[in-house]
XYZ file of C-alpha atoms in Angstrom:
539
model
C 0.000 0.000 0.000
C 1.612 3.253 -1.168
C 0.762 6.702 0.335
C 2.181 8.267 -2.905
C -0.482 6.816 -5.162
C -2.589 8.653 -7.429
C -5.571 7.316 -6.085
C -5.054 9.223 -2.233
C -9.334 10.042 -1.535
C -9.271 6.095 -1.210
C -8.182 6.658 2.109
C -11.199 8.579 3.151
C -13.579 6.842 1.436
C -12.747 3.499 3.365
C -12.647 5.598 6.391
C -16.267 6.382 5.739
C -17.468 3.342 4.497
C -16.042 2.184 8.012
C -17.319 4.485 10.012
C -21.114 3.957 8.435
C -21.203 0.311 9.189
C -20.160 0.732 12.727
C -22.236 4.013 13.213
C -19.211 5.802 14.743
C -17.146 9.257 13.395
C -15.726 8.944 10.381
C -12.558 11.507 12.403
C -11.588 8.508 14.388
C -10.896 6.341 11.538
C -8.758 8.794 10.347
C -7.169 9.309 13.563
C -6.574 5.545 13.529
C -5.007 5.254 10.099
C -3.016 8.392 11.204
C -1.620 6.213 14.256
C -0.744 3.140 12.063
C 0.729 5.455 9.676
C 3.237 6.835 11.872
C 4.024 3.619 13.463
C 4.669 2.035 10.142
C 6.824 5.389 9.770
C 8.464 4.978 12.916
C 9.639 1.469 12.006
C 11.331 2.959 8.992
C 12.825 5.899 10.171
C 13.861 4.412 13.952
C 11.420 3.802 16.733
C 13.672 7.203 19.101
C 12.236 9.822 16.184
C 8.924 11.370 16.741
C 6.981 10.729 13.545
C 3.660 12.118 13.115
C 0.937 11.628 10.271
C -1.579 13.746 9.285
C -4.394 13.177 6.624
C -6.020 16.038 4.392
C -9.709 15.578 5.265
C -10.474 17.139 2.023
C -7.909 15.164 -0.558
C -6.800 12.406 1.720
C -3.019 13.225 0.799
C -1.014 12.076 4.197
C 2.206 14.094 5.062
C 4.695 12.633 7.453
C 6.406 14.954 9.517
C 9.440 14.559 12.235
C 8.747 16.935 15.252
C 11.677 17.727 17.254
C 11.338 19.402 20.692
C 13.896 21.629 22.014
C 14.824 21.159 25.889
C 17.271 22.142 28.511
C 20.622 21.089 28.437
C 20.735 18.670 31.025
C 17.516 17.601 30.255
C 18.905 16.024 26.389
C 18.057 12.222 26.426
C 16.543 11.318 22.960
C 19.095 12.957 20.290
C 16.555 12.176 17.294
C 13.291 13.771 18.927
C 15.015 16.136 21.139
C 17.527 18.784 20.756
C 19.114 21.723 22.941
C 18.613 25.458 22.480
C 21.924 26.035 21.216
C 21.493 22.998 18.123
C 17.975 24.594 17.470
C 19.709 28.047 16.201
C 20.081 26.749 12.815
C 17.299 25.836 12.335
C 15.271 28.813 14.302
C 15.794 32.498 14.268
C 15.314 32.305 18.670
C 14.477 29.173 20.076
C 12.930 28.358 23.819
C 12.972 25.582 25.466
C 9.689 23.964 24.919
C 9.332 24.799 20.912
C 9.336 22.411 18.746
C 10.850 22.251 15.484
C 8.689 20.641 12.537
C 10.132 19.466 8.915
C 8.251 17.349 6.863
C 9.828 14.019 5.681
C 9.361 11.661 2.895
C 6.408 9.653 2.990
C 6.795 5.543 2.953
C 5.787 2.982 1.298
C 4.086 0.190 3.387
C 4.977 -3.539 3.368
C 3.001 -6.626 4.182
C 3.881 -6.726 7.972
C 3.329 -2.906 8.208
C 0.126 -3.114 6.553
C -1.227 -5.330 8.891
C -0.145 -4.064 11.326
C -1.648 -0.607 10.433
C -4.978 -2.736 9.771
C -4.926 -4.195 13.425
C -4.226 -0.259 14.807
C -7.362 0.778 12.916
C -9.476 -2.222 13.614
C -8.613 -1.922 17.266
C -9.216 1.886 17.169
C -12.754 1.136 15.643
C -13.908 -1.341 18.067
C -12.680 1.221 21.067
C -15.063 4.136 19.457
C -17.805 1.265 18.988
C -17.775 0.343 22.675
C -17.580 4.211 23.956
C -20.884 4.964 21.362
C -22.496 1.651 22.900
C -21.728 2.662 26.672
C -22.523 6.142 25.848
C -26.484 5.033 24.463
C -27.114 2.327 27.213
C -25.392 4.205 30.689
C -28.473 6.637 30.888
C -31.051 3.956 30.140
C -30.490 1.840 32.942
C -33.678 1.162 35.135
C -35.845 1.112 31.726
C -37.653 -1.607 30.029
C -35.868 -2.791 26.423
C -37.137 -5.248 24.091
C -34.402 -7.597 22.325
C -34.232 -10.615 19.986
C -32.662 -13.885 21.166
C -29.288 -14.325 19.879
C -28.047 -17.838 21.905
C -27.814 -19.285 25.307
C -24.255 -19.413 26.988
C -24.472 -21.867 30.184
C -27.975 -21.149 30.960
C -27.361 -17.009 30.687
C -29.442 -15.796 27.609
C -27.511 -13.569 25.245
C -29.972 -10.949 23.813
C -29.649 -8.615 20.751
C -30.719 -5.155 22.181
C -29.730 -3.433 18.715
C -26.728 -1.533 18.915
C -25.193 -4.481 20.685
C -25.343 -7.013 22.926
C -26.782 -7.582 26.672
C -26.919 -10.882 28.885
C -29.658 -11.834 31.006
C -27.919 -14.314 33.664
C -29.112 -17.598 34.577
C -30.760 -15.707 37.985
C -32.459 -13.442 36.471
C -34.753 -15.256 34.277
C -38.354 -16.301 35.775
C -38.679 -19.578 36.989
C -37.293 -21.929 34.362
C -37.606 -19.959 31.486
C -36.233 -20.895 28.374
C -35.564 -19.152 24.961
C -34.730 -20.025 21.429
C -32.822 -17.991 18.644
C -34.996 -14.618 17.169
C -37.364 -15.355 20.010
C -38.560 -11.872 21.536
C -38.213 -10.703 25.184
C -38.588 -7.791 27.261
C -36.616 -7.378 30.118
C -35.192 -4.384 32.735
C -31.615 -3.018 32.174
C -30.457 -3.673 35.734
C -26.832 -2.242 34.869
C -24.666 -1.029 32.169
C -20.868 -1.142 33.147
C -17.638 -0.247 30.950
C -15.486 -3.375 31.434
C -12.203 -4.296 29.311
C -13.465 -6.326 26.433
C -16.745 -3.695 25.997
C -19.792 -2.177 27.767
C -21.606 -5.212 29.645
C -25.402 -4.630 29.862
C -26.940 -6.786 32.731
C -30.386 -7.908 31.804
C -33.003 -8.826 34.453
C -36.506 -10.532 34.337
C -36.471 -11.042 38.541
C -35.505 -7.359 39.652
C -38.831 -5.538 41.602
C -38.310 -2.678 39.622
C -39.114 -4.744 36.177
C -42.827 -5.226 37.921
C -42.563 -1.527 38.743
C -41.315 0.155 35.203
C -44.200 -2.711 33.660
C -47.377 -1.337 35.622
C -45.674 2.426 34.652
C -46.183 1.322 30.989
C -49.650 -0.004 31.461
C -51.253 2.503 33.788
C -51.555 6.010 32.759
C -51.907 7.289 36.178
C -48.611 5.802 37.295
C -46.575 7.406 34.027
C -48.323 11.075 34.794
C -47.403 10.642 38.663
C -50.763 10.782 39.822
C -50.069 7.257 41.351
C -46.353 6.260 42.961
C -45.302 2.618 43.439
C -43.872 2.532 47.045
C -42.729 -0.582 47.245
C -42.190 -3.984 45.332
C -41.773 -7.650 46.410
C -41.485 -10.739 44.782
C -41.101 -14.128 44.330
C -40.423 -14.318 40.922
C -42.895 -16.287 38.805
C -45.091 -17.418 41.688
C -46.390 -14.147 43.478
C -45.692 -9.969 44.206
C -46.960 -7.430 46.410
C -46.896 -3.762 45.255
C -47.723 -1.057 47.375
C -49.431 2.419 45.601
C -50.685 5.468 46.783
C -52.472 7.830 44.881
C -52.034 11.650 45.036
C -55.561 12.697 43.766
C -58.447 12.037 45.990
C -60.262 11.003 43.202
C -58.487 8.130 42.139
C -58.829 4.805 43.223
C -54.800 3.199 43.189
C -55.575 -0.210 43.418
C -58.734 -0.052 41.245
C -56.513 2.023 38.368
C -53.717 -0.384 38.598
C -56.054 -3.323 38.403
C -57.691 -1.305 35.265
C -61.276 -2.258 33.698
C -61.941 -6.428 34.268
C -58.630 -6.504 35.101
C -57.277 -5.745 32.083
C -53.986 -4.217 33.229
C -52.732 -5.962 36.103
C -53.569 -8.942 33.649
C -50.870 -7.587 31.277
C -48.377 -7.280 33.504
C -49.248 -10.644 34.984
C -48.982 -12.686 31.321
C -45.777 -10.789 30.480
C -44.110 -12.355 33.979
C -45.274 -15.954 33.240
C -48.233 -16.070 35.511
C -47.320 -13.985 38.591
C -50.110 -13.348 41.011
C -49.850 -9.993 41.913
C -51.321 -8.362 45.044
C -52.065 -4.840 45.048
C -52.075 -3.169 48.098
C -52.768 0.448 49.470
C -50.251 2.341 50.813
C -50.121 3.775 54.241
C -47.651 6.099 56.095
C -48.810 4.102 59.211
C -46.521 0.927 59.708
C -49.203 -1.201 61.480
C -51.913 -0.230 59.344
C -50.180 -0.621 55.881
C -48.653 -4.116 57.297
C -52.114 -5.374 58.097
C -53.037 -4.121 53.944
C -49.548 -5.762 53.354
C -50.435 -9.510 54.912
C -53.705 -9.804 52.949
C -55.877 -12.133 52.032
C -55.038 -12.917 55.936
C -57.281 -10.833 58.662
C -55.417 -9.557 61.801
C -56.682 -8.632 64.850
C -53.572 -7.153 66.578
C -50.078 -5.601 66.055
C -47.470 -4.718 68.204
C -45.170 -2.454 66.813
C -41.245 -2.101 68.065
C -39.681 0.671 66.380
C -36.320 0.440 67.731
C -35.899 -3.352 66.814
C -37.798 -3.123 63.412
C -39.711 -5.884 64.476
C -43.083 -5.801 64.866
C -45.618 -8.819 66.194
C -48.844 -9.754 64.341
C -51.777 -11.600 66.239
C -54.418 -13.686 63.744
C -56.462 -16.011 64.824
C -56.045 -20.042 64.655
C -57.862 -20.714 61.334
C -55.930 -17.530 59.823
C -52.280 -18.349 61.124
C -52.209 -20.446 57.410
C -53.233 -17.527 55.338
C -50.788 -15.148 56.896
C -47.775 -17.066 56.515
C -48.540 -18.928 52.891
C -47.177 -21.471 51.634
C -43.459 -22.476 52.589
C -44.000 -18.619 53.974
C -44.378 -16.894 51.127
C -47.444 -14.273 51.897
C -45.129 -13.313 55.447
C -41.693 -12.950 53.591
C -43.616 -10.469 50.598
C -45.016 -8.507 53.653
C -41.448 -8.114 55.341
C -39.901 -7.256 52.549
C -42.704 -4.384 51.311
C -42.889 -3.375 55.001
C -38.852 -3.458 55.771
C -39.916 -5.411 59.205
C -38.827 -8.373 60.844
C -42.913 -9.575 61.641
C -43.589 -12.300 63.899
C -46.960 -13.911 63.458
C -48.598 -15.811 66.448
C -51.981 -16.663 67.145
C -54.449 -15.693 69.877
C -53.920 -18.241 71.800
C -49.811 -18.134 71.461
C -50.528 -14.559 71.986
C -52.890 -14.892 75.254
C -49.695 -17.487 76.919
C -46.753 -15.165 76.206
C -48.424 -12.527 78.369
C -49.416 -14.570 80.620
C -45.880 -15.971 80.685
C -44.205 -12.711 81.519
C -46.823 -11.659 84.060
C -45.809 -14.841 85.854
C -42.146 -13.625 85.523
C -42.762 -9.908 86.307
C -45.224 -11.631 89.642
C -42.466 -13.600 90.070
C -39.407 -10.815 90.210
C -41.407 -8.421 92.604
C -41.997 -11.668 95.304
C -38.458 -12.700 95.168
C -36.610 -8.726 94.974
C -38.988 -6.922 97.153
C -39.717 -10.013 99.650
C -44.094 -9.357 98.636
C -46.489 -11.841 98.672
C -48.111 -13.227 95.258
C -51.261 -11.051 95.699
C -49.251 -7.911 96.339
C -46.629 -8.582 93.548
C -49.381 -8.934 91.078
C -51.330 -6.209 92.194
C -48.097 -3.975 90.848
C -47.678 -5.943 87.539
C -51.350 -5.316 87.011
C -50.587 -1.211 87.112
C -48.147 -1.752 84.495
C -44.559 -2.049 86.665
C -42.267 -4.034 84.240
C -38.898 -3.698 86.742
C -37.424 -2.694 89.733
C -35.828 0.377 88.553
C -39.975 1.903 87.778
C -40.895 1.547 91.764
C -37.647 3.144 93.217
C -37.671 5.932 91.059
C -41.047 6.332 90.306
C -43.498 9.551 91.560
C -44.689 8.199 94.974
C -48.175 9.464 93.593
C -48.393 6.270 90.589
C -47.801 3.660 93.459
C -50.610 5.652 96.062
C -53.107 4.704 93.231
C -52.502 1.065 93.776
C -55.274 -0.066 96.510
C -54.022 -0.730 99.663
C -50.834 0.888 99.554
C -50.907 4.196 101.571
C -47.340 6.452 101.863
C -45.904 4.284 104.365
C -46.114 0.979 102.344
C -45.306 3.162 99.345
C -41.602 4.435 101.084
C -41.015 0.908 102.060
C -41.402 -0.440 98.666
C -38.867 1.745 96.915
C -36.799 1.835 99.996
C -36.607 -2.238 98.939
C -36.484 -1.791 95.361
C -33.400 0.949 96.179
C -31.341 -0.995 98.793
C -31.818 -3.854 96.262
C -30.711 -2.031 93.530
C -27.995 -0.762 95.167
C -26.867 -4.293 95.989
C -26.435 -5.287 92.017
C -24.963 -2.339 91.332
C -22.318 -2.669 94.058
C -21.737 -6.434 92.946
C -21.721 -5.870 89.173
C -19.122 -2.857 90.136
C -16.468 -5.657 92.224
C -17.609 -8.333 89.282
C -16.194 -5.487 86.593
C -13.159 -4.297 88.914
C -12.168 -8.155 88.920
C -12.467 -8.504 85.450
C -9.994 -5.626 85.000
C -12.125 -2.490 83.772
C -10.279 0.661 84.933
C -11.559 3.854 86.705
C -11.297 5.572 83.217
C -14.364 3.095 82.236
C -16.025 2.878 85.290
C -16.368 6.530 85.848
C -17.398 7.651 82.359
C -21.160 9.265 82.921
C -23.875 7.200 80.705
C -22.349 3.385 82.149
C -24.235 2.024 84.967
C -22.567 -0.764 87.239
C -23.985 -3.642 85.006
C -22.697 -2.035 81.529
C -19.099 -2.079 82.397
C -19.682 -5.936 83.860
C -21.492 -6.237 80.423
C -18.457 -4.841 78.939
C -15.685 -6.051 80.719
C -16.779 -9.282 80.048
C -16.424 -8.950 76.603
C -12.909 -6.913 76.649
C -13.554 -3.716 76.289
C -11.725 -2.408 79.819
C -10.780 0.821 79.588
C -12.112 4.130 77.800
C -9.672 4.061 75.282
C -11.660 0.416 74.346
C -15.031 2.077 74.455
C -14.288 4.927 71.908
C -12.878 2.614 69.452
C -16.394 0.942 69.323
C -18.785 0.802 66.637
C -22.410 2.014 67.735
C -24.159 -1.339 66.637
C -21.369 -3.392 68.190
C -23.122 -1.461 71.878
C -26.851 -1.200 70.639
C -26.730 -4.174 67.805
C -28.544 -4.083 64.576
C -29.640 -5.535 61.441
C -27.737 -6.338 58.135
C -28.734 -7.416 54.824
C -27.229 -10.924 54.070
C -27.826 -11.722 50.582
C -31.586 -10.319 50.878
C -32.169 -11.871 54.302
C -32.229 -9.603 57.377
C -30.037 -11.179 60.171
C -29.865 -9.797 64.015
C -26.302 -8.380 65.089
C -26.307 -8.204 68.932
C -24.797 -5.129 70.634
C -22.698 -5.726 74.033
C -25.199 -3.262 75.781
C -28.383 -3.994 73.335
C -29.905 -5.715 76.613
C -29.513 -2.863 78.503
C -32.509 -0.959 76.075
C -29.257 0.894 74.442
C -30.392 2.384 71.152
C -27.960 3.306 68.123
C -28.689 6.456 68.651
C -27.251 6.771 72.885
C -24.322 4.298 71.480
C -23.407 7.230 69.120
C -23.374 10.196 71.060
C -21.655 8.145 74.422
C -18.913 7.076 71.972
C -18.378 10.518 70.433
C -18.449 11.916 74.171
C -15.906 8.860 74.942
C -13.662 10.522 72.064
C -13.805 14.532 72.976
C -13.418 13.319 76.610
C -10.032 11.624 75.296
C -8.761 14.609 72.777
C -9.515 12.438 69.974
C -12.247 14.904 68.503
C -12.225 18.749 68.898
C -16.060 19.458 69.571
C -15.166 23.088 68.120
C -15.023 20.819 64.698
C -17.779 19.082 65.449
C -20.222 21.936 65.868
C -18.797 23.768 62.917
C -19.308 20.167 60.719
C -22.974 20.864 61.891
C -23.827 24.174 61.393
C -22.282 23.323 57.518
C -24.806 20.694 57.329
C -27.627 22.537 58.808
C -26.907 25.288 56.495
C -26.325 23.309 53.217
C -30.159 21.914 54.469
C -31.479 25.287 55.234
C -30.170 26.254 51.232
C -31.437 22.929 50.285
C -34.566 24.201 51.578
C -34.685 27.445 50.883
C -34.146 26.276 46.906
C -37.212 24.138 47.075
């Protein structure tokens, strides 16, 4: 292939006829043909000189040139691309460091290995510009429906034609056992796009909650203008889903639009997803009430609601206790994963035995602390006293309302419940000492007695050890493992310690040892609160 030929516009026209097939700029062709160009150049005139190519965009005529840049004395390495200031004088009237000298040189003719090599630069060059274009359509389309064609099936993972290249819907994602053939159609959710070495990989999904979501957007009106939101999604792919809606017109039924005339919508979305039952369920900012929507077709007649655990306790009765949890616990696992609660459904009966079962224990903690007779004990239980620590400290007024007890018998009872107290607190104290927490530890305000034992015990002796903890190592918490929830417990999480007291008696553990200015700290806040108040003031 000679550069020198008449015939120099074929350049440009394979340059275009390149860049049409693979839909990308005809300039980076160019700018590929110029790269192979000078590195055929480079072989021929010596790897050290700088050789660079350019290519007429008008005539296609390519004219080599040899740039030479002039430097610092000391700073001479490469004689051919490099020269000083005092070899650059004849060739430039007054030469800086930094210019560059420019004369053109003869252009070459390209051999066999040259040439393909040159055809490897461009080819390379050409599949770099088609990945950018193909990462550049798909990265803002992620979390939208596409349609594709079939292309083949790789180890169960389905690779699908989605136009201006390729996507893979894995082996997980598919519904149930789903299984495609060549040119078969399928819609499915673009769960992620991500530029990788060998090309933009778009992650298909058919499972994903938001595929049900984006599918009732597409089928419901209401939903696409915003007049209707999708809270929340849960599924078992292929077998059931609960989706959660709320609509922002008074007017407007959510469930009724979603389920659309005869069910003609729902039933759309239902066919495309093999067969899915779908419940739809009203959405409600109350957690109790929109968990009692959420565990339909099931009727509940009570729920207990712990905010600090995310837990919250469901009572149905006997012939119910089925319904609610579903088969191999489906309906219960839907509603904990709409809700974002860890429920725990019992019966009436299971119900009616746990409370007797800690008013027994309660009963029994007053007759044994407080030296009381049965009678007496549960006379206090029955006014609500969970503990010891509610009579001493309480207002002598709550235990006057008890009847029999007059201010005598009141005194006498928190005098017991104190001295008691007292007693545990003074043996938890030696238990800790013995166990080797230091003053430091024992001291800090916010620990009782019982903490520090709690602590000691599992090695955390000195202040130092406290302010290197994390919160939910004290209060406990929940992570996500691999979709299930699963209980971390916290050192002091039996002592009613919430994330939030873990927090600020660790950061008060840190200023107390110089480890954190507070001057920072309120400065950090009073940024955030005014980047909020701007926030706000925006809106």
């Amino acid at each position: 292939m000679a550069i020198t030929s008449a015939n120099q516009l074929e350049l440009l026209q394979t340059a275009e006829a390149v860049a049409r097939e693979k839909m990308i700029d005809p300039g980076l062709v160019i700018e590929a043909m110029e790269e192979s160009l000078s590195r055929a150049a480079k072989s021929r005139y010596g790897a050290e000189m700088d050789i660079r190519v350019s290519i007429d965009r008008k005539t296609g005529r390519a004219t080599f040139t040899r740039v030479r840049t002039v430097v610092a004395d000391e700073d001479l390495e490469n004689y051919q691309a490099e020269m000083t200031v005092e070899q650059a004088r004849q060739y430039m009237a007054d030469p800086k460091v930094g210019d560059t000298y420019v004369e053109e040189v003869p252009p070459v003719e390209m051999g066999r290995i040259a040439a393909q090599s040159a055809k490897q630069v461009i080819l390379q060059k050409v599949r770099e510009a088609e990945r950018d274009r193909q990462y550049e359509e798909f990265k803002d389309r992620a979390g939208t429906i596409i349609n594709g064609l079939v292309k083949r099936e790789e180890y169960g993972n389905v690779i699908v034609d989605v136009g201006a290249g390729e996507a893979i819907l894995r082996r997980n994602e598919k519904i149930g056992r789903e299984s495609y053939r060549p040119n078969d159609r399928v819609r499915c959710y673009i769960k992620d796009v991500r530029r990788e070495p060998r090309g933009p990989q778009i992650f298909l999904s058919r499972t994903a909650p938001e595929f049900m979501a984006e599918l009732f957007k597409m089928e419901v009106p209401e939903i696409y203008d915003g007049i209707i939101e999708i809270k929340a999604v849960a599924r078992d792919p292929g077998s059931r889903a609960k989706i959660a809606v709320i609509s922002y017109d008074g007017s407007i039924d959510p469930v009724g639009a979603c389920v659309g005339m005869r069910g003609s919508r729902v039933q759309a979305v239902v066919n495309e997803l093999q067969g899915e039952k779908i419940d739809i369920i009203p959405w409600n900012e109350d957690q109790p009430t929109f968990l009692v929507n959420a565990l339909q077709p099931a009727e509940v007649t009570k729920v207990v609601l712990d905010e600090e655990a995310g837990k919250i306790e469901v009572v149905v009765p006997e012939e119910q206790l089925s319904l609610a949890i579903g088969r191999r616990g489906q309906n219960v696992r839907l509603a904990s994963q709409l809700t974002g609660l860890d429920i725990d459904i019992m019966t009436e009966e299971e119900e009616s035995a746990r409370r007797q079962k800690e008013f027994e224990a309660r009963t029994k903690l007053f007759i044994e602390t407080l030296d009381l007779d049965e009678f007496f004990a549960q006379l206090l239980v029955s006014e609500g006293f969970t503990n010891l620590e509610e009579v001493a400290y309480v207002e002598l007024d709550e235990l006057l309302v008890i009847d029999g007890v007059d201010e005598g018998t009141a005194e006498e009872l928190q005098a017991r419940a104190r001295d008691y107290l007292e007693a545990q607190a003074k043996a938890a104290l030696d238990a800790a000492r013995e166990l080797g927490a230091e003053e430091s530890l024992i001291q800090f305000e916010g620990l009782t007695p019982q903490m520090v034992e709690a602590l000691a015990k599992d090695d955390v002796k000195t202040l130092e050890d406290f302010a290197t903890c994390a919160d939910w190592e004290l209060a406990g918490g929940w992570t996500n493992n691999g979709g299930e929830r699963v209980k971390d417990d916290g050192i002091l999480e039996p002592f009613g310690m919430t994330l939030e007291e873990a927090q600020d008696l660790v950061m008060t553990a840190r200023i107390a040892l110089g480890w954190v200015d507070p001057a920072e700290l309120e400065a950090e806040a009073e940024g955030e609160d005014g980047e909020t108040g701007e926030e706000e003031g925006e809106a």
